[in-house]
mmCIF file of C-alpha atoms and ligand atoms in Angstrom:
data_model
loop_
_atom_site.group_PDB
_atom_site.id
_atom_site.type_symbol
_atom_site.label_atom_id
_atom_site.label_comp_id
_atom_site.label_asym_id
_atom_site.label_seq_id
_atom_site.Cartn_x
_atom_site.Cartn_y
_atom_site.Cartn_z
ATOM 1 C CA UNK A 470 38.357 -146.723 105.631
ATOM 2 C CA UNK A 471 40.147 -146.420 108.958
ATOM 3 C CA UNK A 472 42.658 -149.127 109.768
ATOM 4 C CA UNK A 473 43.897 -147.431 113.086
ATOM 5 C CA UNK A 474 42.368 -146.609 116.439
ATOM 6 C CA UNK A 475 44.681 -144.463 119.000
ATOM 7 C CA UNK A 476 44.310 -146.259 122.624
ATOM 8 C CA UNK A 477 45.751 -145.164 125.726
ATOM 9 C CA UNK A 478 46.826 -147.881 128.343
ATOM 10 C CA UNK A 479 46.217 -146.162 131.680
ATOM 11 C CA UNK A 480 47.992 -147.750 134.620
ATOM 12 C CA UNK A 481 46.995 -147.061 138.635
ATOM 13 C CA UNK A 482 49.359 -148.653 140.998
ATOM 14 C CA UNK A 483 48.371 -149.068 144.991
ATOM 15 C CA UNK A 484 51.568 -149.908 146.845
ATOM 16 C CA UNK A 485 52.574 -153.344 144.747
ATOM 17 C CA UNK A 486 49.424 -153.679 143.052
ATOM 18 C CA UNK A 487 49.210 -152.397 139.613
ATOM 19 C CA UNK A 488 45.826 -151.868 137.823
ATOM 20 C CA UNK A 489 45.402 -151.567 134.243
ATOM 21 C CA UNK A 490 42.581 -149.899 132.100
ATOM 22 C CA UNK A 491 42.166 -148.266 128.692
ATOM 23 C CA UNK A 492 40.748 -145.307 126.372
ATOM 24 C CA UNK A 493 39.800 -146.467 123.186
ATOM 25 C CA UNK A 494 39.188 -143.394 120.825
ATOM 26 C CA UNK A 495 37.302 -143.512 117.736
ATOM 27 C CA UNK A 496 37.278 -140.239 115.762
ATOM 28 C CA UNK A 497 33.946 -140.075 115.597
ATOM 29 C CA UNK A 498 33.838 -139.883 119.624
ATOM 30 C CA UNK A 499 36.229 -136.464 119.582
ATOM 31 C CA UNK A 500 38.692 -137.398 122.334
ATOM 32 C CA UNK A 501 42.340 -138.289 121.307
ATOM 33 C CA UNK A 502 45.454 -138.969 123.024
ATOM 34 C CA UNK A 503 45.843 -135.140 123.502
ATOM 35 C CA UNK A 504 42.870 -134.703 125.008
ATOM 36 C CA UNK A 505 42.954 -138.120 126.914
ATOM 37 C CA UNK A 506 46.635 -136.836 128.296
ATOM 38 C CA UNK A 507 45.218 -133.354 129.248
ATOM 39 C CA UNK A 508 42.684 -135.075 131.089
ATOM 40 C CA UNK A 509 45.007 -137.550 133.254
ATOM 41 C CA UNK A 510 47.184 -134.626 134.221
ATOM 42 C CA UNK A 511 44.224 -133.376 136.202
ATOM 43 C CA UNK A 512 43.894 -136.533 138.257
ATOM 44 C CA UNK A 513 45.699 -136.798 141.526
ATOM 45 C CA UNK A 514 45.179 -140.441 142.052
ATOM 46 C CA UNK A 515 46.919 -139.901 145.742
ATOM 47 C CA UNK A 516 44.056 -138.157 146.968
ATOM 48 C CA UNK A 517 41.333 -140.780 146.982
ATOM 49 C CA UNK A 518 40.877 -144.597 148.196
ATOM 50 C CA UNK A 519 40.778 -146.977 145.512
ATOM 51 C CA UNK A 520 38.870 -149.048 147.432
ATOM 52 C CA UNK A 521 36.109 -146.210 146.977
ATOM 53 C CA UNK A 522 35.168 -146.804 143.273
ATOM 54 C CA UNK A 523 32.210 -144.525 143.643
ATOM 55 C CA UNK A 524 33.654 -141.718 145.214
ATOM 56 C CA UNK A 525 36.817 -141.613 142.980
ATOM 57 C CA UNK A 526 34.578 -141.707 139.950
ATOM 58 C CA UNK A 527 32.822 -139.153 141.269
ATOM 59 C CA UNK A 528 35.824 -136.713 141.194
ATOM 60 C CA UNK A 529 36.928 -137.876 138.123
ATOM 61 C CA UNK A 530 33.122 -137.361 136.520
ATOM 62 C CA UNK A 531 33.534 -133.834 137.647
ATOM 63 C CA UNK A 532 36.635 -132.789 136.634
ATOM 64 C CA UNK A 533 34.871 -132.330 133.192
ATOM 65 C CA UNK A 534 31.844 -133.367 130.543
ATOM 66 C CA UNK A 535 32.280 -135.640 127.888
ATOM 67 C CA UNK A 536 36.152 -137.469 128.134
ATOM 68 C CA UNK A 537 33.961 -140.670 128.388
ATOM 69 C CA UNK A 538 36.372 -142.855 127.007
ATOM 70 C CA UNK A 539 39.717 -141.224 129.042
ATOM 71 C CA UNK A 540 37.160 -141.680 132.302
ATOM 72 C CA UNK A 541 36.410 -145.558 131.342
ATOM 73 C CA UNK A 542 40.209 -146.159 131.324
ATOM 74 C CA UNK A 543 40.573 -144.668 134.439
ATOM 75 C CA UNK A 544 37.383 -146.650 136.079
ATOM 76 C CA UNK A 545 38.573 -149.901 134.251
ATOM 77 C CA UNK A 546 42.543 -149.509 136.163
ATOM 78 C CA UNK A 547 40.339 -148.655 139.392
ATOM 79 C CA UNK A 548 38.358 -151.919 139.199
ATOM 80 C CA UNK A 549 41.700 -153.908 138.088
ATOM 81 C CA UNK A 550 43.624 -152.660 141.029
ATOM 82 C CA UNK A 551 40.510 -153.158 143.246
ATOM 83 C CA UNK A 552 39.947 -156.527 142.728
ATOM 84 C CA UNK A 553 43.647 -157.057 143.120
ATOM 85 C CA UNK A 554 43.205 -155.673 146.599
ATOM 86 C CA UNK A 555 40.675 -157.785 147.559
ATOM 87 C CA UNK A 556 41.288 -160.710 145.696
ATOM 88 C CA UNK A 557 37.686 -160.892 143.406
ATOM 89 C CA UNK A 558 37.575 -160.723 140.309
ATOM 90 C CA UNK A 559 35.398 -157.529 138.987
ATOM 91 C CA UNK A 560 32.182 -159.234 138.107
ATOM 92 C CA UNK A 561 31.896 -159.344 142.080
ATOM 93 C CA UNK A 562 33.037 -155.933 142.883
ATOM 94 C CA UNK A 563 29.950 -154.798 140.848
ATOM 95 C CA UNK A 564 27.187 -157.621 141.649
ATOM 96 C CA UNK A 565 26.857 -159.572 138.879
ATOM 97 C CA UNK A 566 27.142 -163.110 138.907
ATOM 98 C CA UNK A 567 30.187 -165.022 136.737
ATOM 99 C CA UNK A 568 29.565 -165.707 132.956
ATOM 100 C CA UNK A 569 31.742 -168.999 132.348
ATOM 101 C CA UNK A 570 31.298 -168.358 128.435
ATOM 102 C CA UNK A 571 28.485 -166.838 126.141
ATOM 103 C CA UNK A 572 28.769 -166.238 122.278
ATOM 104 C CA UNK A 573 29.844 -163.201 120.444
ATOM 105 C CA UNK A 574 28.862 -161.778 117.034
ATOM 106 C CA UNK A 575 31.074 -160.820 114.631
ATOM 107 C CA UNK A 576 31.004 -157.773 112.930
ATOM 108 C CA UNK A 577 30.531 -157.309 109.086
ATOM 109 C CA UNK A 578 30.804 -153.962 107.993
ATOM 110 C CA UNK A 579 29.138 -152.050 104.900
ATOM 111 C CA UNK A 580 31.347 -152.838 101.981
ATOM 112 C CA UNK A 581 31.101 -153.988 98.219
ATOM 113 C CA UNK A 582 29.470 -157.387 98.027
ATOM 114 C CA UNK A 583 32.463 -159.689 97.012
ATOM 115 C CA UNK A 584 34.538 -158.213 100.485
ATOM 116 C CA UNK A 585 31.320 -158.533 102.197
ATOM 117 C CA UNK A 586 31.347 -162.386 100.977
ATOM 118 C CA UNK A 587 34.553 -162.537 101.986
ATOM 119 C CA UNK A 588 34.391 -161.258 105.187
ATOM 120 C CA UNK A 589 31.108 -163.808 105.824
ATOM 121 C CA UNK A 590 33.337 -166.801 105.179
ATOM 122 C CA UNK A 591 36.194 -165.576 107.477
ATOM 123 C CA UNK A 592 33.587 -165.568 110.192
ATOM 124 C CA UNK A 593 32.595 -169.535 109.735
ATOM 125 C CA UNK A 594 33.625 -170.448 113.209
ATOM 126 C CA UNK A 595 31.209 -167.262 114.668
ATOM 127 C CA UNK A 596 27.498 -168.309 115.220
ATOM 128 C CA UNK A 597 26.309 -164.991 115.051
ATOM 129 C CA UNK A 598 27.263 -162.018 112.313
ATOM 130 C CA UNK A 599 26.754 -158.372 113.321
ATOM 131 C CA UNK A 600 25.534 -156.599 110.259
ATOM 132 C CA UNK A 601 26.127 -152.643 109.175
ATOM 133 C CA UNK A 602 23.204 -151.705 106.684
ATOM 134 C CA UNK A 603 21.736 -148.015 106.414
ATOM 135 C CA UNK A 604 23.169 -147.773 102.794
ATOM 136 C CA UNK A 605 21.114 -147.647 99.729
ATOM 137 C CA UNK A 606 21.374 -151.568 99.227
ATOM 138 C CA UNK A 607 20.187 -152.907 102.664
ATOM 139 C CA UNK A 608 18.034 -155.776 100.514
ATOM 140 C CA UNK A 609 21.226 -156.683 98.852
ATOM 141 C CA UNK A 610 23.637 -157.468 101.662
ATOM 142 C CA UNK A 611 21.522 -159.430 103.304
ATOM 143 C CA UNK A 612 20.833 -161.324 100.183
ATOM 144 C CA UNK A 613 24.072 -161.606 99.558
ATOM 145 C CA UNK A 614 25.279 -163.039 102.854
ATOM 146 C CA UNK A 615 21.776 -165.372 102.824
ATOM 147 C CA UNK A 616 23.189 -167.133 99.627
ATOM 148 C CA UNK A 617 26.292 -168.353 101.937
ATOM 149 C CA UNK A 618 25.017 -168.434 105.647
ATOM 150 C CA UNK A 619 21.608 -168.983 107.194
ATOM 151 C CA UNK A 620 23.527 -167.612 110.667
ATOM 152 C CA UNK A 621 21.050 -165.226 113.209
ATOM 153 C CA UNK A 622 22.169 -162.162 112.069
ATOM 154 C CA UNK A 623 22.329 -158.817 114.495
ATOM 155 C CA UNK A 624 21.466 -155.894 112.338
ATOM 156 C CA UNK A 625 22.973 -152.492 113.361
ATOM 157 C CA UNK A 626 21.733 -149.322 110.881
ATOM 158 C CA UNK A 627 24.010 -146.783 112.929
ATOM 159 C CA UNK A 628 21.206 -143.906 112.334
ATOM 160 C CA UNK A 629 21.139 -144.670 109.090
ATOM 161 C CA UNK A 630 17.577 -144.673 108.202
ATOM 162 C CA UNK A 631 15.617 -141.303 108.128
ATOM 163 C CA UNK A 632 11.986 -142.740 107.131
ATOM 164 C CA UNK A 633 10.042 -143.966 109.611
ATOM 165 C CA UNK A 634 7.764 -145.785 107.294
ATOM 166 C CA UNK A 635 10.303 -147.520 104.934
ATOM 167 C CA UNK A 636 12.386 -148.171 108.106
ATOM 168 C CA UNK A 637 9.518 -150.674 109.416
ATOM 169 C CA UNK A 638 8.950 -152.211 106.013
ATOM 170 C CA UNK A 639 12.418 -152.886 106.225
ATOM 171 C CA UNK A 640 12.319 -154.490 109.463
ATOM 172 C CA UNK A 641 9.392 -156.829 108.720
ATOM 173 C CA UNK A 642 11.176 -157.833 105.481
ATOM 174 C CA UNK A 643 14.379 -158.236 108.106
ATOM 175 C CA UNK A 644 12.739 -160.571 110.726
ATOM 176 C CA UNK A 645 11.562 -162.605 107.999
ATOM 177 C CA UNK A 646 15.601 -163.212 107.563
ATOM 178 C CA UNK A 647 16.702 -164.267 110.180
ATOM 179 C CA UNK A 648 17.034 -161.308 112.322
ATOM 180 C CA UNK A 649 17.659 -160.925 115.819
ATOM 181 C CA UNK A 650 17.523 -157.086 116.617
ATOM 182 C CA UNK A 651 17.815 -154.175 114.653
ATOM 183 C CA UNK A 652 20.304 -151.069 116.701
ATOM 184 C CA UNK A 653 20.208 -147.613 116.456
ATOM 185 C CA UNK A 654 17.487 -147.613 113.149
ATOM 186 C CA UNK A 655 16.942 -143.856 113.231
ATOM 187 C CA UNK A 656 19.094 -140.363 114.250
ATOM 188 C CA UNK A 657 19.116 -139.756 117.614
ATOM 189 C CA UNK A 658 16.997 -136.398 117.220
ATOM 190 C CA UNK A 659 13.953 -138.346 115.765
ATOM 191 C CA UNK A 660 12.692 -139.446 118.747
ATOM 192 C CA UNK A 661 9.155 -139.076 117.763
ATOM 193 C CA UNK A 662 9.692 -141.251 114.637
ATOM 194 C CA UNK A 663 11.687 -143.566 116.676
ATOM 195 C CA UNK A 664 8.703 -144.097 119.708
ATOM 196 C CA UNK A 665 6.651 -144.644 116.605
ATOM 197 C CA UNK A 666 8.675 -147.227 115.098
ATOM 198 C CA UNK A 667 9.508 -148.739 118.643
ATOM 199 C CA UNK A 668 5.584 -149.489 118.996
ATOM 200 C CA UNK A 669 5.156 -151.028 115.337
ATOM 201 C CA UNK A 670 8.738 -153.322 114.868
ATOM 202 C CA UNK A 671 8.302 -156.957 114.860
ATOM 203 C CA UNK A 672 11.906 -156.893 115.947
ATOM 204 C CA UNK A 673 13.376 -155.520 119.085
ATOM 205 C CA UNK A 674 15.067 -152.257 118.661
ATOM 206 C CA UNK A 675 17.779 -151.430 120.362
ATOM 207 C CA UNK A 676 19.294 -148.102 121.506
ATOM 208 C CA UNK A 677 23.147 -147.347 120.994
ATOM 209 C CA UNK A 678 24.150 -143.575 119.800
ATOM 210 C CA UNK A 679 21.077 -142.800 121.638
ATOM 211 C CA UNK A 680 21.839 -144.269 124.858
ATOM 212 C CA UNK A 681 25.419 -143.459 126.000
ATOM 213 C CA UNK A 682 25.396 -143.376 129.901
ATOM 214 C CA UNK A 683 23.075 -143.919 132.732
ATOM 215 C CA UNK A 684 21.389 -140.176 132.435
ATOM 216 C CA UNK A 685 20.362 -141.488 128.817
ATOM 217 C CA UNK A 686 18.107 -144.317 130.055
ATOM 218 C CA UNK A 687 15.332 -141.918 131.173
ATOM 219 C CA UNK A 688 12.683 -142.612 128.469
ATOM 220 C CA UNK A 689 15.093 -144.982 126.880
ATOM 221 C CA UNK A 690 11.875 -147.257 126.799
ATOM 222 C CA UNK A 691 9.829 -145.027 124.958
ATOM 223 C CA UNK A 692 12.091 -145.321 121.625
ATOM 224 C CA UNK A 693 13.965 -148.688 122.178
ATOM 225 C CA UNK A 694 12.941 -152.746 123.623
ATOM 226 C CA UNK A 695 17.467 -153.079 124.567
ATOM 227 C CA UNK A 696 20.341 -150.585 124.986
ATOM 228 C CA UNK A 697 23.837 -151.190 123.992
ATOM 229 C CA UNK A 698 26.220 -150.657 126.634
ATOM 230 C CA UNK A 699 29.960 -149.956 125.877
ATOM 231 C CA UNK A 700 32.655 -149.234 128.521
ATOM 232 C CA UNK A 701 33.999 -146.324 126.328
ATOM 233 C CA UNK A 702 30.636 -144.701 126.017
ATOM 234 C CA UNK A 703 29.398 -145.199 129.655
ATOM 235 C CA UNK A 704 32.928 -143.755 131.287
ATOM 236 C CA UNK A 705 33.424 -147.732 132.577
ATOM 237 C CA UNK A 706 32.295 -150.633 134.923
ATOM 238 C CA UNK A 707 30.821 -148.842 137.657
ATOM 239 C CA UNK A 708 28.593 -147.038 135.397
ATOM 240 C CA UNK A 709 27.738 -149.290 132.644
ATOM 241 C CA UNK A 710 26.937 -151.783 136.185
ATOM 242 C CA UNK A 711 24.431 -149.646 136.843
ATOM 243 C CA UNK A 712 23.274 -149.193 133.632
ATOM 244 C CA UNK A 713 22.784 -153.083 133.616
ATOM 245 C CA UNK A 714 20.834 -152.726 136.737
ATOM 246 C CA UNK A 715 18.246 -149.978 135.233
ATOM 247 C CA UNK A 716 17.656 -152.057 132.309
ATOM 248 C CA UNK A 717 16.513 -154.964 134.271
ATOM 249 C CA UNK A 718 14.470 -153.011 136.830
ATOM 250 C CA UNK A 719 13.119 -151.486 133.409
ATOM 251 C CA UNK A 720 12.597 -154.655 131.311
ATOM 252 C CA UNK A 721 14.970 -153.147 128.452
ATOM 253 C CA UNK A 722 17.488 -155.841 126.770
ATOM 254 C CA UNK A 723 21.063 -155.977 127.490
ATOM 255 C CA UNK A 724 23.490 -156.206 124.316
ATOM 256 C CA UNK A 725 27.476 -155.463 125.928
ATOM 257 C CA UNK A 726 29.360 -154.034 122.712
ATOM 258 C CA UNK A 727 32.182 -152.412 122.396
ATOM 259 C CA UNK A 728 34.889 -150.362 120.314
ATOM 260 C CA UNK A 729 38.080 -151.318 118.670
ATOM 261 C CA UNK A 730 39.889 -152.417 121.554
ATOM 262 C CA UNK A 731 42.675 -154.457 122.964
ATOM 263 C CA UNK A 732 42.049 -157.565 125.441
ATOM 264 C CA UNK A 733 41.975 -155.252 128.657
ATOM 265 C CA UNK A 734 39.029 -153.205 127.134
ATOM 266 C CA UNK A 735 37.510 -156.576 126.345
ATOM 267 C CA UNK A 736 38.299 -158.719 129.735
ATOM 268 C CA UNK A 737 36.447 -155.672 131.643
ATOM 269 C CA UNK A 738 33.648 -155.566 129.354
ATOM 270 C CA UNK A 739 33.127 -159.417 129.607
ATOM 271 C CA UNK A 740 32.624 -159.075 133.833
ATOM 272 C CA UNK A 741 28.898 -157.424 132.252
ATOM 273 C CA UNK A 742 28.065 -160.447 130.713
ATOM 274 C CA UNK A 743 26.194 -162.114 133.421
ATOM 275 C CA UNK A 744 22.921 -160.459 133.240
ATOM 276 C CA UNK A 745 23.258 -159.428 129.057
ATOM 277 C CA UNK A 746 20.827 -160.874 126.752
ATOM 278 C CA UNK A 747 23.546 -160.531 123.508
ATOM 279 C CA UNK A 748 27.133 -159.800 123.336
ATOM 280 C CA UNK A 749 29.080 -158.321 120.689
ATOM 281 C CA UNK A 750 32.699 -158.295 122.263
ATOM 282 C CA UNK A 751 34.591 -158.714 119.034
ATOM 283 C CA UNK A 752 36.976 -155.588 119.323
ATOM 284 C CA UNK A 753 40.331 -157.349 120.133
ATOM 285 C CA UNK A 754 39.873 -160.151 117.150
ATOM 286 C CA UNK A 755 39.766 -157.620 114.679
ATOM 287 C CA UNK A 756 43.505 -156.281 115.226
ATOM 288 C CA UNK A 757 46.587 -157.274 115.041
ATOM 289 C CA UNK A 758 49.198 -155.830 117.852
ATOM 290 C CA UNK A 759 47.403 -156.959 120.669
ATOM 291 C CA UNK A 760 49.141 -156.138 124.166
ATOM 292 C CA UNK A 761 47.782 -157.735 126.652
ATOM 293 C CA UNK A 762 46.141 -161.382 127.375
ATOM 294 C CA UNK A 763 42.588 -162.028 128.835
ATOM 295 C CA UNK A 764 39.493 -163.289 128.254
ATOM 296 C CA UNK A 765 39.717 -165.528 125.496
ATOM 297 C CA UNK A 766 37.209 -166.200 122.168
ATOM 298 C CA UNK A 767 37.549 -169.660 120.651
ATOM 299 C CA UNK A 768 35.089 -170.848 118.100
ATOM 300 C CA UNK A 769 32.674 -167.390 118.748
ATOM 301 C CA UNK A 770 32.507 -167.933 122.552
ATOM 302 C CA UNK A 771 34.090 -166.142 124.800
ATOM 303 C CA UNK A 772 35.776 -167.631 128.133
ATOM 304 C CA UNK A 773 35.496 -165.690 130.917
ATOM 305 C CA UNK A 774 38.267 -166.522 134.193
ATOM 306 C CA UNK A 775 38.244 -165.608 137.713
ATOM 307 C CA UNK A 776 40.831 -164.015 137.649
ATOM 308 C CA UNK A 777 41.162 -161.206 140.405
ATOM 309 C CA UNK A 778 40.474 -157.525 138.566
ATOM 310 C CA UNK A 779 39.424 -157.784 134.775
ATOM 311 C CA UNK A 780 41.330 -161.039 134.520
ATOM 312 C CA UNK A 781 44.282 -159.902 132.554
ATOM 313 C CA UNK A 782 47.193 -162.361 132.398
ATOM 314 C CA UNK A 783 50.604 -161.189 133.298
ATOM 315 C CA UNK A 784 49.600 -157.270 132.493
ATOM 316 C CA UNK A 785 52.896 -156.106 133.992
ATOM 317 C CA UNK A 786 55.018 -158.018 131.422
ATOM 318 C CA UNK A 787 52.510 -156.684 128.320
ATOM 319 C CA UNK A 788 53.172 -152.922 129.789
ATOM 320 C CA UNK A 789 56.728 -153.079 129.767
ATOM 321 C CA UNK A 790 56.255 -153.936 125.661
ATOM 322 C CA UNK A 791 53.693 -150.926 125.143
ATOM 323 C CA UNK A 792 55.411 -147.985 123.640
ATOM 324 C CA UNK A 793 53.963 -144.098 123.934
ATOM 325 C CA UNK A 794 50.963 -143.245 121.610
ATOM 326 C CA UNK A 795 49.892 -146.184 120.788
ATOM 327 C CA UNK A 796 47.496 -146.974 117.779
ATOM 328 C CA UNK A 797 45.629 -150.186 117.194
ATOM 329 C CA UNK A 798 45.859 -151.845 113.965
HETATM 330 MG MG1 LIG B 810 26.041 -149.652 117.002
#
């Protein structure tokens, strides 16, 4: 089981102003610090107006495929320094309206039973539990965690199912437990299995390995009823806004998730919330050598301030106490 995550703190500084952003970098994903280093070395920041989000993402976009999570951090510091600027927090800078507070899930991963158990009572003051199935013992999790909580429970298979017709039995048995959603049922190549399912399920379905930037959402509502949008998969805020946007205009679902992550990750994910059906911001509660200050989650609801930028709190000072290569844990 992993315990770390390797982050990058990326900082863009306009005359006084400083904006901060981050790369969070799950293995799984492929970029690393090296990579995420390599990348920023390309970037001469001097060139462009950082007023001009869209333009300046525009080089950056091109400067290579992939690197999504390097690219967020540099579009989350852009949006920081930005708001600084002008004095609005980013919610405004990409025209969605203010979410004073909304609940978040907390995540339960796949584990044995007794840590599962465990893990279900340490979330008591959470209203909603994300759950990992797409092991062999789906049916016993859930009735495991039903013999303590009768919480909503998100359910997120990460791909994990590979039959299309024992997948929907599943989710009927599912949403007559309490289920909210079901994420990512199927692979991402069985897109025929998954339009198939997406027309039967009594639950909503919603899209995440599938559906990792704006480009993505083509047909998104042939296989899924919601998309999961996550800063480090959508290269940051000025995508993932627009991402918002398409799901609307398409009637898709909005869940804002996100990786491992420290409070600046979170803070700029939160400015999505406005318009998102679900949120599952529950990155930063997870670890324990937090930098930075921001949005804030007491009892399972996040706060949101108005902060100008992504509404960190005294960034500069947390900066000064970030050493090089940094890992969360
Ligand atoms: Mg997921």
């Amino acid at each position: 089981m992993r315990t770390t995550t390797p982050i990058i703190i990326t900082r863009l500084q306009y005359e006084n102003v400083m904006g901060f952003g981050e790369a969070s970098m799950p293995p799984l994903y492929g970029e690393t610090i090296e990579s995420a280093i390599h990348f920023l070395k390309k970037i001469d920041a001097k060139a462009y107006d950082p007023l001009n989000i869209e333009t300046f993402m525009a080089f950056i976009d091109d400067i290579d495929t992939g690197n999504s999570a390097v690219k967020a951090s540099v579009d989350i510091a852009l949006h920081d320094l930005s708001g600084k600027i002008l004095q609005k927090p980013c919610n405004e800078i990409i025209g969605l309206p203010f979410c004073p507070s909304h609940g978040t899930s907390k995540t339960i991963g796949i584990d044995n039973l007794s840590t599962i158990r465990e893990r279900v009572h340490d979330a008591y003051e959470f209203s909603i539990l994300k759950i990992k199935l797409g092991a062999r013992n789906d049916k016993a999790i859930i009735n495991n965690i039903k013999t303590i909580t009768d919480k909503p429970l998100y359910v997120d298979i990460n791909q994990g199912w590979t039959n299309k017709y024992r997948a929907l039995d599943k989710i009927k048995w599912l949403s007559d437990q309490g289920v909210i959603f079901i994420e990512q049922p199927m692979p991402i190549n069985s897109k025929a299995d998954m339009a198939w399912l997406k027309t039967r399920s009594p639950l909503p379905l919603i899209g995440d390995e599938s559906i990792q930037r704006l480009s993505d959402m083509k047909n998104a509502d042939e296989f899924f009823h919601g998309i999961n949008i996550k800063l480090m998969k959508s290269s940051g805020l000025n995508e993932a806004g627009k991402m918002v946007d398409l799901a609307g205009r398409k009637g898709l679902k909005i869940l804002i998730g996100c990786m491992s992550e420290t409070s600046c990750g979170i803070s700029a994910a939160y400015h999505l919330s406005g318009k998102a059906d679900y949120i599952d911001l529950d990155g930063n509660l997870g670890i324990t050598n937090d930098p930075f200050t921001g949005v804030e989650t007491v009892k399972g609801s996040i706060y949101g301030n108005r902060l100008p930028g992504i509404g960190l709190i005294n960034p500069e000072d947390s900066w000064n106490n970030i050493h090089d290569n940094h890992s969360l844990s």
